[in-house]
PDB file of N, CA and C in Angstrom:
ATOM      1  N   UNK P   1     -29.242  16.984 -82.382  1.00 63.00           N
ATOM      2  CA  UNK P   1     -28.329  17.642 -82.485  1.00 63.00           C
ATOM      3  C   UNK P   1     -27.967  17.803 -80.643  1.00 63.00           C
ATOM      4  N   UNK P   2     -29.513  17.688 -79.796  1.00 63.00           N
ATOM      5  CA  UNK P   2     -29.253  17.419 -78.448  1.00 63.00           C
ATOM      6  C   UNK P   2     -28.796  16.354 -78.069  1.00 63.00           C
ATOM      7  N   UNK P   3     -28.628  15.358 -78.920  1.00 73.00           N
ATOM      8  CA  UNK P   3     -28.402  13.934 -77.851  1.00 73.00           C
ATOM      9  C   UNK P   3     -26.977  13.833 -78.049  1.00 73.00           C
ATOM     10  N   UNK P   4     -26.166  14.753 -79.276  1.00 69.00           N
ATOM     11  CA  UNK P   4     -24.665  14.207 -79.252  1.00 69.00           C
ATOM     12  C   UNK P   4     -23.780  14.855 -77.852  1.00 69.00           C
ATOM     13  N   UNK P   5     -24.755  16.070 -76.930  1.00 66.00           N
ATOM     14  CA  UNK P   5     -24.375  16.677 -76.295  1.00 66.00           C
ATOM     15  C   UNK P   5     -24.453  15.445 -75.066  1.00 66.00           C
ATOM     16  N   UNK P   6     -25.453  15.073 -74.637  1.00 70.00           N
ATOM     17  CA  UNK P   6     -25.886  14.228 -74.098  1.00 70.00           C
ATOM     18  C   UNK P   6     -25.074  12.622 -74.079  1.00 70.00           C
ATOM     19  N   UNK P   7     -25.320  12.251 -74.977  1.00 76.00           N
ATOM     20  CA  UNK P   7     -24.301  11.316 -74.955  1.00 76.00           C
ATOM     21  C   UNK P   7     -22.958  11.383 -75.023  1.00 76.00           C
ATOM     22  N   UNK P   8     -22.331  12.411 -74.859  1.00 75.00           N
ATOM     23  CA  UNK P   8     -20.815  13.196 -75.211  1.00 75.00           C
ATOM     24  C   UNK P   8     -19.991  12.852 -73.925  1.00 75.00           C
ATOM     25  N   UNK P   9     -19.086  11.973 -73.479  1.00 81.00           N
ATOM     26  CA  UNK P   9     -18.407  11.644 -72.186  1.00 81.00           C
ATOM     27  C   UNK P   9     -18.001  12.746 -71.879  1.00 81.00           C
ATOM     28  N   UNK P  10     -17.952  14.257 -72.690  1.00 79.00           N
ATOM     29  CA  UNK P  10     -17.797  15.424 -72.159  1.00 79.00           C
ATOM     30  C   UNK P  10     -18.588  15.721 -71.429  1.00 79.00           C
ATOM     31  N   UNK P  11     -19.658  15.755 -71.044  1.00 79.00           N
ATOM     32  CA  UNK P  11     -20.885  16.261 -70.432  1.00 79.00           C
ATOM     33  C   UNK P  11     -20.534  15.456 -68.703  1.00 79.00           C
ATOM     34  N   UNK P  12     -19.983  13.918 -68.900  1.00 80.00           N
ATOM     35  CA  UNK P  12     -19.880  13.730 -67.414  1.00 80.00           C
ATOM     36  C   UNK P  12     -18.482  13.925 -66.367  1.00 80.00           C
ATOM     37  N   UNK P  13     -17.914  14.545 -67.710  1.00 79.00           N
ATOM     38  CA  UNK P  13     -16.938  15.204 -67.171  1.00 79.00           C
ATOM     39  C   UNK P  13     -16.297  16.231 -66.347  1.00 79.00           C
ATOM     40  N   UNK P  14     -17.406  17.529 -67.158  1.00 79.00           N
ATOM     41  CA  UNK P  14     -17.628  18.846 -66.960  1.00 79.00           C
ATOM     42  C   UNK P  14     -18.499  18.299 -65.726  1.00 79.00           C
ATOM     43  N   UNK P  15     -19.675  17.956 -65.376  1.00 82.00           N
ATOM     44  CA  UNK P  15     -20.186  17.359 -64.774  1.00 82.00           C
ATOM     45  C   UNK P  15     -19.779  17.116 -62.777  1.00 82.00           C
ATOM     46  N   UNK P  16     -18.501  16.385 -63.872  1.00 82.00           N
ATOM     47  CA  UNK P  16     -17.762  16.332 -62.423  1.00 82.00           C
ATOM     48  C   UNK P  16     -16.660  16.884 -61.729  1.00 82.00           C
ATOM     49  N   UNK P  17     -16.357  18.018 -63.121  1.00 81.00           N
ATOM     50  CA  UNK P  17     -15.518  18.729 -62.422  1.00 81.00           C
ATOM     51  C   UNK P  17     -16.298  19.694 -61.224  1.00 81.00           C
ATOM     52  N   UNK P  18     -17.510  20.332 -61.917  1.00 83.00           N
ATOM     53  CA  UNK P  18     -18.201  21.102 -61.216  1.00 83.00           C
ATOM     54  C   UNK P  18     -18.492  20.672 -59.750  1.00 83.00           C
ATOM     55  N   UNK P  19     -18.798  19.396 -60.066  1.00 86.00           N
ATOM     56  CA  UNK P  19     -18.896  18.444 -58.039  1.00 86.00           C
ATOM     57  C   UNK P  19     -17.825  18.336 -57.700  1.00 86.00           C
ATOM     58  N   UNK P  20     -16.406  19.386 -58.336  1.00 84.00           N
ATOM     59  CA  UNK P  20     -14.922  18.735 -57.619  1.00 84.00           C
ATOM     60  C   UNK P  20     -14.518  20.076 -57.219  1.00 84.00           C
ATOM     61  N   UNK P  21     -15.070  21.203 -57.332  1.00 86.00           N
ATOM     62  CA  UNK P  21     -14.459  22.491 -57.725  1.00 86.00           C
ATOM     63  C   UNK P  21     -15.741  23.561 -57.310  1.00 86.00           C
ATOM     64  N   UNK P  22     -17.187  23.327 -56.843  1.00 88.00           N
ATOM     65  CA  UNK P  22     -17.470  24.252 -56.362  1.00 88.00           C
ATOM     66  C   UNK P  22     -18.084  23.893 -54.087  1.00 88.00           C
ATOM     67  N   UNK P  23     -17.500  22.823 -54.415  1.00 88.00           N
ATOM     68  CA  UNK P  23     -17.559  22.299 -53.156  1.00 88.00           C
ATOM     69  C   UNK P  23     -16.075  22.557 -52.258  1.00 88.00           C
ATOM     70  N   UNK P  24     -15.254  22.487 -53.239  1.00 85.00           N
ATOM     71  CA  UNK P  24     -13.773  22.664 -52.807  1.00 85.00           C
ATOM     72  C   UNK P  24     -13.991  24.313 -52.673  1.00 85.00           C
ATOM     73  N   UNK P  25     -14.068  25.374 -53.543  1.00 88.00           N
ATOM     74  CA  UNK P  25     -15.006  26.355 -52.854  1.00 88.00           C
ATOM     75  C   UNK P  25     -15.238  26.945 -51.932  1.00 88.00           C
ATOM     76  N   UNK P  26     -16.264  26.026 -51.414  1.00 90.00           N
ATOM     77  CA  UNK P  26     -16.967  26.628 -50.093  1.00 90.00           C
ATOM     78  C   UNK P  26     -16.123  26.500 -49.153  1.00 90.00           C
ATOM     79  N   UNK P  27     -15.487  25.207 -49.192  1.00 85.00           N
ATOM     80  CA  UNK P  27     -14.333  25.165 -48.263  1.00 85.00           C
ATOM     81  C   UNK P  27     -13.230  26.195 -48.340  1.00 85.00           C
ATOM     82  N   UNK P  28     -13.042  25.996 -48.907  1.00 84.00           N
ATOM     83  CA  UNK P  28     -11.653  27.605 -49.220  1.00 84.00           C
ATOM     84  C   UNK P  28     -12.182  29.120 -48.535  1.00 84.00           C
ATOM     85  N   UNK P  29     -13.321  29.246 -48.987  1.00 87.00           N
ATOM     86  CA  UNK P  29     -14.609  30.645 -48.436  1.00 87.00           C
ATOM     87  C   UNK P  29     -14.213  30.183 -47.030  1.00 87.00           C
ATOM     88  N   UNK P  30     -14.729  29.307 -46.456  1.00 86.00           N
ATOM     89  CA  UNK P  30     -14.533  29.284 -44.454  1.00 86.00           C
ATOM     90  C   UNK P  30     -14.208  29.113 -43.876  1.00 86.00           C
ATOM     91  N   UNK P  31     -12.574  29.017 -44.636  1.00 83.00           N
ATOM     92  CA  UNK P  31     -11.004  28.785 -44.164  1.00 83.00           C
ATOM     93  C   UNK P  31     -10.500  30.217 -44.127  1.00 83.00           C
ATOM     94  N   UNK P  32     -11.133  30.762 -45.323  1.00 84.00           N
ATOM     95  CA  UNK P  32     -10.760  32.739 -45.288  1.00 84.00           C
ATOM     96  C   UNK P  32      -9.782  32.431 -46.489  1.00 84.00           C
ATOM     97  N   UNK P  33      -9.762  31.771 -47.217  1.00 84.00           N
ATOM     98  CA  UNK P  33      -8.313  32.227 -48.550  1.00 84.00           C
ATOM     99  C   UNK P  33      -9.575  32.009 -49.556  1.00 84.00           C
ATOM    100  N   UNK P  34      -9.936  32.601 -50.477  1.00 86.00           N
ATOM    101  CA  UNK P  34      -9.777  33.159 -51.798  1.00 86.00           C
ATOM    102  C   UNK P  34     -10.854  31.481 -52.580  1.00 86.00           C
ATOM    103  N   UNK P  35     -11.493  32.351 -52.933  1.00 87.00           N
ATOM    104  CA  UNK P  35     -12.498  30.520 -53.751  1.00 87.00           C
ATOM    105  C   UNK P  35     -11.937  30.097 -55.150  1.00 87.00           C
ATOM    106  N   UNK P  36     -11.298  30.898 -55.301  1.00 87.00           N
ATOM    107  CA  UNK P  36     -10.714  30.994 -56.695  1.00 87.00           C
ATOM    108  C   UNK P  36      -9.652  29.827 -56.916  1.00 87.00           C
ATOM    109  N   UNK P  37      -8.912  29.606 -55.447  1.00 84.00           N
ATOM    110  CA  UNK P  37      -8.148  28.618 -55.475  1.00 84.00           C
ATOM    111  C   UNK P  37      -8.597  27.231 -56.427  1.00 84.00           C
ATOM    112  N   UNK P  38      -9.728  27.219 -55.915  1.00 85.00           N
ATOM    113  CA  UNK P  38     -11.021  25.942 -55.609  1.00 85.00           C
ATOM    114  C   UNK P  38     -11.004  26.086 -58.147  1.00 85.00           C
ATOM    115  N   UNK P  39     -10.262  26.801 -58.719  1.00 85.00           N
ATOM    116  CA  UNK P  39     -10.281  26.439 -59.911  1.00 85.00           C
ATOM    117  C   UNK P  39      -8.772  25.656 -60.186  1.00 85.00           C
ATOM    118  N   UNK P  40      -8.077  25.186 -59.475  1.00 83.00           N
ATOM    119  CA  UNK P  40      -6.443  24.721 -59.687  1.00 83.00           C
ATOM    120  C   UNK P  40      -7.225  23.051 -60.090  1.00 83.00           C
ATOM    121  N   UNK P  41      -8.154  22.767 -59.143  1.00 81.00           N
ATOM    122  CA  UNK P  41      -9.034  21.324 -59.676  1.00 81.00           C
ATOM    123  C   UNK P  41      -8.854  20.951 -60.908  1.00 81.00           C
ATOM    124  N   UNK P  42      -9.296  21.871 -61.919  1.00 82.00           N
ATOM    125  CA  UNK P  42      -9.708  21.864 -63.309  1.00 82.00           C
ATOM    126  C   UNK P  42      -7.998  21.788 -64.400  1.00 82.00           C
ATOM    127  N   UNK P  43      -7.356  21.255 -62.797  1.00 80.00           N
ATOM    128  CA  UNK P  43      -5.871  21.090 -63.742  1.00 80.00           C
ATOM    129  C   UNK P  43      -5.561  19.911 -63.033  1.00 80.00           C
ATOM    130  N   UNK P  44      -4.306  19.175 -64.206  1.00 78.00           N
ATOM    131  CA  UNK P  44      -4.076  18.112 -63.939  1.00 78.00           C
ATOM    132  C   UNK P  44      -3.034  18.019 -62.954  1.00 78.00           C
ATOM    133  N   UNK P  45      -4.247  17.250 -61.610  1.00 82.00           N
ATOM    134  CA  UNK P  45      -3.205  17.216 -60.266  1.00 82.00           C
ATOM    135  C   UNK P  45      -3.344  18.936 -59.250  1.00 82.00           C
ATOM    136  N   UNK P  46      -3.781  19.816 -60.057  1.00 80.00           N
ATOM    137  CA  UNK P  46      -4.415  20.849 -59.613  1.00 80.00           C
ATOM    138  C   UNK P  46      -4.349  20.896 -58.461  1.00 80.00           C
ATOM    139  N   UNK P  47      -5.649  19.530 -57.841  1.00 74.00           N
ATOM    140  CA  UNK P  47      -6.378  19.808 -56.421  1.00 74.00           C
ATOM    141  C   UNK P  47      -5.060  19.816 -55.625  1.00 74.00           C
ATOM    142  N   UNK P  48      -4.295  18.031 -56.171  1.00 82.00           N
ATOM    143  CA  UNK P  48      -3.143  18.365 -55.406  1.00 82.00           C
ATOM    144  C   UNK P  48      -2.198  19.458 -54.993  1.00 82.00           C
ATOM    145  N   UNK P  49      -2.025  20.665 -55.523  1.00 81.00           N
ATOM    146  CA  UNK P  49      -1.181  21.679 -55.481  1.00 81.00           C
ATOM    147  C   UNK P  49      -2.211  22.524 -54.149  1.00 81.00           C
ATOM    148  N   UNK P  50      -3.332  22.792 -54.627  1.00 78.00           N
ATOM    149  CA  UNK P  50      -4.200  23.490 -54.102  1.00 78.00           C
ATOM    150  C   UNK P  50      -4.395  22.815 -52.589  1.00 78.00           C
ATOM    151  N   UNK P  51      -4.615  21.925 -52.343  1.00 78.00           N
ATOM    152  CA  UNK P  51      -4.927  21.391 -51.090  1.00 78.00           C
ATOM    153  C   UNK P  51      -3.156  20.958 -50.165  1.00 78.00           C
ATOM    154  N   UNK P  52      -2.350  21.101 -51.036  1.00 84.00           N
ATOM    155  CA  UNK P  52      -0.835  21.548 -50.112  1.00 84.00           C
ATOM    156  C   UNK P  52      -0.418  22.948 -49.752  1.00 84.00           C
ATOM    157  N   UNK P  53      -0.864  23.470 -50.255  1.00 80.00           N
ATOM    158  CA  UNK P  53      -1.012  25.149 -50.605  1.00 80.00           C
ATOM    159  C   UNK P  53      -1.696  25.560 -49.088  1.00 80.00           C
ATOM    160  N   UNK P  54      -2.952  25.412 -49.624  1.00 80.00           N
ATOM    161  CA  UNK P  54      -3.903  25.388 -47.782  1.00 80.00           C
ATOM    162  C   UNK P  54      -2.980  24.223 -46.320  1.00 80.00           C
ATOM    163  N   UNK P  55      -2.955  23.538 -47.119  1.00 84.00           N
ATOM    164  CA  UNK P  55      -2.334  22.729 -45.767  1.00 84.00           C
ATOM    165  C   UNK P  55      -1.240  23.414 -44.993  1.00 84.00           C
ATOM    166  N   UNK P  56      -0.705  24.322 -45.183  1.00 86.00           N
ATOM    167  CA  UNK P  56       1.194  24.599 -45.151  1.00 86.00           C
ATOM    168  C   UNK P  56       1.493  26.160 -45.143  1.00 86.00           C
ATOM    169  N   UNK P  57      -0.215  26.283 -45.265  1.00 82.00           N
ATOM    170  CA  UNK P  57       0.107  27.797 -44.926  1.00 82.00           C
ATOM    171  C   UNK P  57      -0.989  28.461 -43.911  1.00 82.00           C
ATOM    172  N   UNK P  58      -1.035  29.442 -43.280  1.00 79.00           N
ATOM    173  CA  UNK P  58      -1.602  29.582 -42.337  1.00 79.00           C
ATOM    174  C   UNK P  58      -2.727  30.079 -42.290  1.00 79.00           C
ATOM    175  N   UNK P  59      -4.155  29.542 -41.472  1.00 76.00           N
ATOM    176  CA  UNK P  59      -5.312  29.710 -41.496  1.00 76.00           C
ATOM    177  C   UNK P  59      -5.814  31.223 -41.177  1.00 76.00           C
ATOM    178  N   UNK P  60      -6.535  31.990 -42.587  1.00 77.00           N
ATOM    179  CA  UNK P  60      -6.557  33.884 -41.963  1.00 77.00           C
ATOM    180  C   UNK P  60      -7.695  33.043 -40.817  1.00 77.00           C
ATOM    181  N   UNK P  61      -8.993  32.549 -41.186  1.00 76.00           N
ATOM    182  CA  UNK P  61      -9.726  32.450 -39.877  1.00 76.00           C
ATOM    183  C   UNK P  61      -9.463  31.976 -38.574  1.00 76.00           C
ATOM    184  N   UNK P  62      -8.394  31.252 -38.124  1.00 71.00           N
ATOM    185  CA  UNK P  62      -7.795  30.689 -37.107  1.00 71.00           C
ATOM    186  C   UNK P  62      -7.085  31.603 -36.497  1.00 71.00           C
ATOM    187  N   UNK P  63      -7.410  31.111 -34.818  1.00 74.00           N
ATOM    188  CA  UNK P  63      -6.604  32.795 -34.219  1.00 74.00           C
ATOM    189  C   UNK P  63      -5.362  32.944 -34.362  1.00 74.00           C
ATOM    190  N   UNK P  64      -4.125  33.864 -34.119  1.00 72.00           N
ATOM    191  CA  UNK P  64      -3.114  33.509 -33.693  1.00 72.00           C
ATOM    192  C   UNK P  64      -2.670  32.482 -32.533  1.00 72.00           C
ATOM    193  N   UNK P  65      -1.763  31.749 -32.944  1.00 72.00           N
ATOM    194  CA  UNK P  65      -1.374  31.369 -31.346  1.00 72.00           C
ATOM    195  C   UNK P  65      -0.416  31.564 -30.149  1.00 72.00           C
ATOM    196  N   UNK P  66      -0.178  31.458 -29.454  1.00 76.00           N
ATOM    197  CA  UNK P  66       0.654  32.288 -28.706  1.00 76.00           C
ATOM    198  C   UNK P  66       1.991  31.197 -27.981  1.00 76.00           C
ATOM    199  N   UNK P  67       3.023  32.041 -28.650  1.00 75.00           N
ATOM    200  CA  UNK P  67       4.198  31.104 -27.599  1.00 75.00           C
ATOM    201  C   UNK P  67       3.923  30.626 -26.931  1.00 75.00           C
ATOM    202  N   UNK P  68       4.298  29.437 -26.652  1.00 74.00           N
ATOM    203  CA  UNK P  68       4.799  28.391 -25.376  1.00 74.00           C
ATOM    204  C   UNK P  68       6.396  29.357 -24.462  1.00 74.00           C
ATOM    205  N   UNK P  69       5.649  29.567 -23.355  1.00 75.00           N
ATOM    206  CA  UNK P  69       7.288  29.595 -22.761  1.00 75.00           C
ATOM    207  C   UNK P  69       7.877  28.663 -22.293  1.00 75.00           C
ATOM    208  N   UNK P  70       9.232  28.479 -22.827  1.00 75.00           N
ATOM    209  CA  UNK P  70      10.239  27.047 -22.354  1.00 75.00           C
ATOM    210  C   UNK P  70      10.819  27.075 -20.793  1.00 75.00           C
ATOM    211  N   UNK P  71      10.336  26.707 -20.105  1.00 74.00           N
ATOM    212  CA  UNK P  71      11.239  26.403 -19.153  1.00 74.00           C
ATOM    213  C   UNK P  71      12.669  26.262 -18.663  1.00 74.00           C
ATOM    214  N   UNK P  72      13.399  26.628 -17.876  1.00 72.00           N
ATOM    215  CA  UNK P  72      14.811  25.789 -17.371  1.00 72.00           C
ATOM    216  C   UNK P  72      14.513  25.019 -16.574  1.00 72.00           C
ATOM    217  N   UNK P  73      15.327  24.548 -17.470  1.00 75.00           N
ATOM    218  CA  UNK P  73      15.615  22.689 -16.821  1.00 75.00           C
ATOM    219  C   UNK P  73      17.259  22.988 -15.712  1.00 75.00           C
ATOM    220  N   UNK P  74      16.487  22.148 -14.608  1.00 75.00           N
ATOM    221  CA  UNK P  74      17.266  22.280 -13.392  1.00 75.00           C
ATOM    222  C   UNK P  74      18.307  20.965 -14.099  1.00 75.00           C
ATOM    223  N   UNK P  75      19.401  20.883 -13.760  1.00 73.00           N
ATOM    224  CA  UNK P  75      20.306  19.737 -13.720  1.00 73.00           C
ATOM    225  C   UNK P  75      20.877  19.571 -11.802  1.00 73.00           C
ATOM    226  N   UNK P  76      20.919  18.111 -12.561  1.00 63.00           N
ATOM    227  CA  UNK P  76      21.360  17.904 -10.772  1.00 63.00           C
ATOM    228  C   UNK P  76      22.648  17.296 -10.654  1.00 63.00           C
TER     229      UNK P  76
END
């Protein structure tokens, strides 16, 4: 009975998914996002969506940038 689970390719797939979700959840937690976003990695191409959202949004952990003052240009 146990040999059926050990020899199954699903065990390897589950271990691989766990190896992806756990570090991604830690990274998201350190960036200030909810670690539940890491569950998107279980969907096909879901990790691409999660990384895209994280890349194009403001990170709660980082301080807010000050806007640059635009200097007036002189014309000659």
